[in-house]
């Protein structure tokens, strides 16, 4: 046993963090994964994932998360539920502290992913959970026979519009730009649905209602005209923010707030690695995040051996 509680502490149990932990544990590292919510990450409520290597018929996020957690369990990974607030340098590694946890590890892999951006408009906070949602697959059945609006024009917005369409009487996708960002395949599926309508160059200025949402106040950017779209549920997908606020100035961040890494997923601080959506220039795909996790874990294992931090790991350094 080394002087630290763990060889590798992974912050975040999304696809990047779980793959990092599985790889690290299989290489013999004493590994813990800490997540504030549980295993699975941001994809946990997604109905259908088509592009993750595996079954041809795809799978849901609520199948993928537990599957990876089970694999991690079998590899000997420890789990803890907490929100990590700080990572600080110690003499022989790092101290990782949260609301309840306070532990040390020789290396850290930050796989904290991203969180959904908000619109910052009147009514958004007021109606959160009462018509304002970020999970169509969770709240879709509540929209049966009702009008729903989706704000955003990327893959997530279209994924969720398609999840809502079988329930809602009408789904209006509202996008502020002149062109959609969603993949051609998702756009084609949305255009085939008879009850999905797309409004481009339109911004949402306020969410209106009383006990729940009843309408969106919108402005048409091409004409400047304002109007209201009746709607009982609004689902917001306007991009993601990296979960790096808790790191403060611990590691160097890029202009967009993501963690700067090299090809080994090494951050500006030797011994701290980053993987997945949270790292700069991530393509924000599940398969890429899984790959990042594996790279970060192998780099951490090599770092441990080179630094001679944990003697028992030495013989694993060249393992694959
Ligand atoms: C609606 C939607 C649909 C998507 N569909 C697809 C798809 O079909 N195919 C695809 O390839 N990609 C898809 N994506 C993108 C994909 O979800 C991400 O690329 C992937 O989840 C990134 O994985 P990650 O492990 O890096 O981060 P995340 O999945 O974001 O996981 C990060 C984890 O870290 C935890 N965490 C964050 N901060 C802390 C902290 N301080 N302390 C403790 N825990 C913390 C979070 O709770 C979370 O569990 C979709 C995304 C969304 C939002």
XYZ file of N, CA, C and O and ligand atoms in Angstrom, residues 10-18 34-52 59 80-86 98 110-116 134-135 137 155-157 159-160 186 237 240 243-244 246-247 275-279 282-290 292, ligand 1:
349
model
N -10.965 9.131 -9.569
C -11.614 9.631 -10.781
C -12.802 10.478 -10.349
O -13.667 10.006 -9.595
N -12.858 11.713 -10.812
C -13.994 12.583 -10.478
C -14.955 12.555 -11.662
O -14.645 13.054 -12.744
N -16.114 11.931 -11.454
C -17.121 11.842 -12.507
C -17.300 10.409 -12.968
O -16.334 9.744 -13.351
N -18.549 9.917 -12.897
C -18.842 8.541 -13.320
C -19.691 8.521 -14.585
O -20.660 7.784 -14.707
N -19.320 9.388 -15.546
C -19.901 9.291 -16.883
C -19.112 8.235 -17.654
O -18.340 7.458 -17.065
N -19.304 8.226 -18.963
C -18.630 7.208 -19.779
C -17.116 7.361 -19.713
O -16.380 6.359 -19.654
N -16.620 8.605 -19.678
C -15.163 8.819 -19.601
C -14.629 8.312 -18.267
O -13.654 7.548 -18.224
N -15.261 8.721 -17.171
C -14.784 8.354 -15.841
C -14.866 6.859 -15.601
O -13.936 6.248 -15.045
N -15.969 6.240 -16.031
C -16.124 4.795 -15.789
C -15.122 3.989 -16.603
O -14.545 3.018 -16.113
N -15.806 9.012 -7.970
C -16.731 9.821 -7.164
C -17.656 10.583 -8.110
O -17.181 11.226 -9.059
N -18.947 10.489 -7.862
C -19.900 11.252 -8.682
C -20.963 11.846 -7.776
O -21.377 11.231 -6.794
N -21.418 13.032 -8.151
C -22.425 13.687 -7.319
C -23.825 13.114 -7.552
O -24.702 13.285 -6.723
N -24.019 12.408 -8.687
C -25.366 11.926 -8.997
C -25.488 10.410 -9.064
O -26.546 9.852 -8.787
N -24.434 9.732 -9.463
C -24.503 8.282 -9.685
C -23.857 7.988 -11.024
O -23.323 8.896 -11.665
N -23.912 6.735 -11.444
C -23.206 6.352 -12.673
C -24.018 6.671 -13.923
O -25.238 6.553 -13.918
N -23.344 7.064 -14.981
C -24.011 7.224 -16.283
C -23.763 8.565 -16.946
O -23.745 8.668 -18.155
N -23.670 9.619 -16.143
C -23.407 10.948 -16.702
C -24.604 11.521 -17.431
O -25.748 11.113 -17.226
N -24.330 12.466 -18.319
C -25.409 13.250 -18.938
C -26.296 12.454 -19.887
O -27.380 12.896 -20.261
N -25.861 11.234 -20.237
C -26.629 10.465 -21.211
C -27.659 9.549 -20.522
O -28.445 8.879 -21.175
N -27.678 9.591 -19.202
C -28.453 8.620 -18.427
C -29.948 8.584 -18.807
O -30.571 7.539 -18.771
N -30.512 9.721 -19.232
C -31.935 9.727 -19.586
C -32.209 9.640 -21.083
O -33.348 9.813 -21.515
N -31.160 9.411 -21.857
C -31.350 9.387 -23.316
C -31.970 8.049 -23.733
O -31.520 6.987 -23.331
N -33.027 8.138 -24.547
C -33.792 6.955 -24.958
C -33.043 6.032 -25.894
O -33.162 4.820 -25.813
N -32.301 6.669 -26.821
C -31.674 5.820 -27.839
C -30.318 6.385 -28.255
O -30.224 7.540 -28.647
N -29.300 5.536 -28.116
C -27.938 5.903 -28.528
C -27.579 4.980 -29.683
O -27.567 3.756 -29.526
N -27.318 5.575 -30.837
C -27.076 4.759 -32.035
C -25.608 4.622 -32.381
O -25.234 3.742 -33.138
N -24.793 5.551 -31.849
C -23.433 5.629 -32.384
C -22.360 5.171 -31.402
O -21.191 5.457 -31.592
N -22.757 4.465 -30.335
C -21.742 3.921 -29.420
C -21.463 2.497 -29.871
O -22.396 1.722 -30.084
N -28.800 1.389 -27.971
C -29.196 1.121 -26.576
C -29.591 2.439 -25.943
O -29.363 3.505 -26.520
N -18.122 6.269 -4.758
C -18.585 7.157 -3.684
C -19.475 8.224 -4.298
O -19.266 8.656 -5.433
N -20.485 8.605 -3.521
C -21.427 9.632 -3.972
C -21.106 10.925 -3.238
O -21.238 11.001 -2.011
N -20.647 11.917 -3.980
C -20.359 13.222 -3.361
C -20.069 14.233 -4.464
O -19.741 13.857 -5.597
N -20.167 15.501 -4.112
C -19.761 16.569 -5.032
C -18.380 17.034 -4.612
O -18.201 17.499 -3.483
N -17.426 16.871 -5.496
C -16.054 17.285 -5.163
C -15.925 18.802 -5.309
O -16.327 19.383 -6.316
N -15.369 19.425 -4.270
C -15.218 20.894 -4.256
C -13.798 21.327 -4.561
O -13.570 22.384 -5.138
N -12.825 20.532 -4.094
C -11.431 20.946 -4.289
C -10.505 19.759 -4.550
O -10.731 18.658 -4.050
N -14.797 16.820 -0.775
C -16.157 17.203 -1.135
C -16.940 17.523 0.112
O -16.353 17.779 1.175
N -9.790 13.840 -13.918
C -11.012 14.668 -13.878
C -11.842 14.316 -15.108
O -11.421 14.517 -16.240
N -13.031 13.762 -14.858
C -13.939 13.371 -15.946
C -15.328 13.912 -15.600
O -16.313 13.188 -15.586
N -15.351 15.215 -15.306
C -16.562 15.829 -14.738
C -17.575 16.278 -15.789
O -18.657 16.781 -15.436
N -17.256 16.109 -17.084
C -18.245 16.338 -18.133
C -18.768 17.755 -18.210
O -18.084 18.727 -17.880
N -20.020 17.859 -18.646
C -20.629 19.173 -18.866
C -22.024 19.215 -18.275
O -22.640 18.179 -18.029
N -22.516 20.427 -18.095
C -23.893 20.631 -17.627
C -24.621 21.531 -18.620
O -23.984 22.315 -19.336
N -25.928 21.400 -18.637
C -26.705 22.158 -19.635
C -26.715 23.650 -19.333
O -26.839 24.056 -18.192
N -35.267 19.616 -18.832
C -34.099 19.348 -19.670
C -34.074 17.867 -20.017
O -33.032 17.344 -20.393
N -35.208 17.197 -19.853
C -35.223 15.753 -20.104
C -36.562 15.327 -20.700
O -37.503 15.024 -19.975
N -37.172 12.620 -22.382
C -37.512 11.207 -22.192
C -38.060 10.948 -20.787
O -38.790 9.992 -20.570
N -27.969 18.354 -31.936
C -28.356 16.938 -31.827
C -29.242 16.675 -30.610
O -30.239 15.947 -30.705
N -28.884 17.278 -29.462
C -29.672 17.022 -28.250
C -31.101 17.505 -28.435
O -32.060 16.828 -28.055
N -31.266 18.701 -29.035
C -32.606 19.261 -29.251
C -33.432 18.325 -30.136
O -34.608 18.040 -29.848
N -32.833 15.041 -30.788
C -33.040 13.767 -30.077
C -34.289 13.870 -29.210
O -35.139 12.972 -29.188
N -34.352 14.968 -28.484
C -35.419 15.117 -27.507
C -36.751 15.435 -28.183
O -37.805 14.999 -27.723
N -30.763 13.076 -37.972
C -31.779 13.487 -36.993
C -32.755 14.477 -37.616
O -33.973 14.414 -37.379
N -32.256 23.014 -24.692
C -30.987 22.368 -25.080
C -30.159 23.365 -25.880
O -30.098 23.314 -27.107
N -23.772 23.349 -23.739
C -23.268 22.790 -22.479
C -22.126 23.628 -21.932
O -21.382 24.247 -22.699
N -17.987 21.310 -16.537
C -18.041 21.335 -15.058
C -16.634 21.519 -14.500
O -16.027 20.586 -13.972
N -16.110 22.742 -14.639
C -14.737 22.980 -14.177
C -14.660 24.060 -13.100
O -13.569 24.361 -12.621
N -15.336 24.014 -10.046
C -14.779 23.524 -8.774
C -13.253 23.435 -8.792
O -12.628 23.352 -7.743
N -12.661 23.494 -9.987
C -11.200 23.363 -10.071
C -10.479 24.674 -9.785
O -9.277 24.678 -9.523
N -10.384 13.752 -18.897
C -10.927 12.898 -19.952
C -12.375 13.246 -20.239
O -13.117 13.642 -19.343
N -12.766 13.106 -21.510
C -14.163 13.281 -21.888
C -14.514 14.713 -22.231
O -13.658 15.538 -22.550
N -15.804 15.026 -22.129
C -16.326 16.342 -22.512
C -15.623 17.497 -21.812
O -15.610 18.617 -22.309
N -15.064 17.227 -20.640
C -14.499 18.297 -19.816
C -13.148 18.784 -20.346
O -12.679 19.840 -19.970
N -12.552 18.034 -21.263
C -11.212 18.435 -21.711
C -11.315 19.246 -23.013
O -12.226 19.041 -23.831
N -12.525 18.374 -26.932
C -13.297 17.120 -26.957
C -14.355 17.237 -28.048
O -14.935 18.306 -28.236
N -14.617 16.133 -28.749
C -15.664 16.163 -29.769
C -17.029 15.863 -29.159
O -18.043 15.826 -29.860
N -17.055 15.660 -27.846
C -18.315 15.465 -27.102
C -19.158 14.315 -27.646
O -20.351 14.465 -27.915
N -18.526 13.186 -27.834
C -19.232 11.955 -28.203
C -18.923 10.907 -27.144
O -17.834 10.908 -26.555
N -19.853 9.978 -26.971
C -19.646 8.928 -25.980
C -18.413 8.088 -26.291
O -17.602 7.812 -25.398
N -18.259 7.689 -27.547
C -17.136 6.808 -27.902
C -15.809 7.532 -27.679
O -14.833 6.925 -27.203
N -15.767 8.816 -28.013
C -14.530 9.593 -27.815
C -14.243 9.731 -26.320
O -13.089 9.638 -25.891
N -15.278 9.931 -25.525
C -15.093 10.056 -24.074
C -14.574 8.752 -23.482
O -13.708 8.751 -22.599
N -15.118 7.642 -23.973
C -14.651 6.335 -23.495
C -13.161 6.179 -23.816
O -12.374 5.746 -22.970
N -10.944 8.567 -24.331
C -10.182 9.486 -23.456
C -9.943 8.849 -22.089
O -8.870 8.975 -21.506
C -29.516 14.741 -24.489
C -28.164 14.237 -24.912
C -28.069 13.214 -25.851
C -26.817 12.748 -26.253
N -26.775 11.726 -27.165
C -25.567 11.242 -27.548
C -25.505 10.140 -28.478
O -26.526 9.607 -28.935
N -24.262 9.722 -28.835
C -23.104 10.289 -28.361
O -22.023 9.841 -28.750
N -23.150 11.297 -27.491
C -24.343 11.795 -27.069
N -24.384 12.844 -26.191
C -23.101 13.393 -25.688
C -22.588 12.529 -24.542
O -23.590 12.438 -23.572
C -21.310 13.098 -23.940
O -20.307 13.255 -24.905
C -20.803 12.160 -22.832
O -21.818 11.927 -21.872
C -19.590 12.741 -22.145
O -19.192 11.836 -21.155
P -18.298 12.303 -19.938
O -18.074 11.093 -19.112
O -17.136 13.067 -20.427
O -19.177 13.381 -19.141
P -20.632 13.308 -18.467
O -21.498 12.316 -19.136
O -21.086 14.736 -18.422
O -20.337 12.791 -16.985
C -19.713 13.595 -16.033
C -20.078 13.132 -14.655
O -19.344 13.907 -13.703
C -20.163 14.203 -12.585
N -19.617 15.407 -11.941
C -19.461 16.640 -12.475
N -18.889 17.478 -11.579
C -18.676 16.753 -10.448
C -18.133 17.065 -9.165
N -17.648 18.293 -8.875
N -18.102 16.094 -8.229
C -18.578 14.854 -8.499
N -19.111 14.495 -9.711
C -19.148 15.441 -10.667
C -21.550 14.392 -13.190
O -22.555 14.154 -12.221
C -21.558 13.341 -14.315
O -22.109 12.112 -13.878
C -25.623 13.320 -25.753
C -25.714 14.357 -24.807
C -26.977 14.807 -24.380
C -27.052 15.927 -23.355
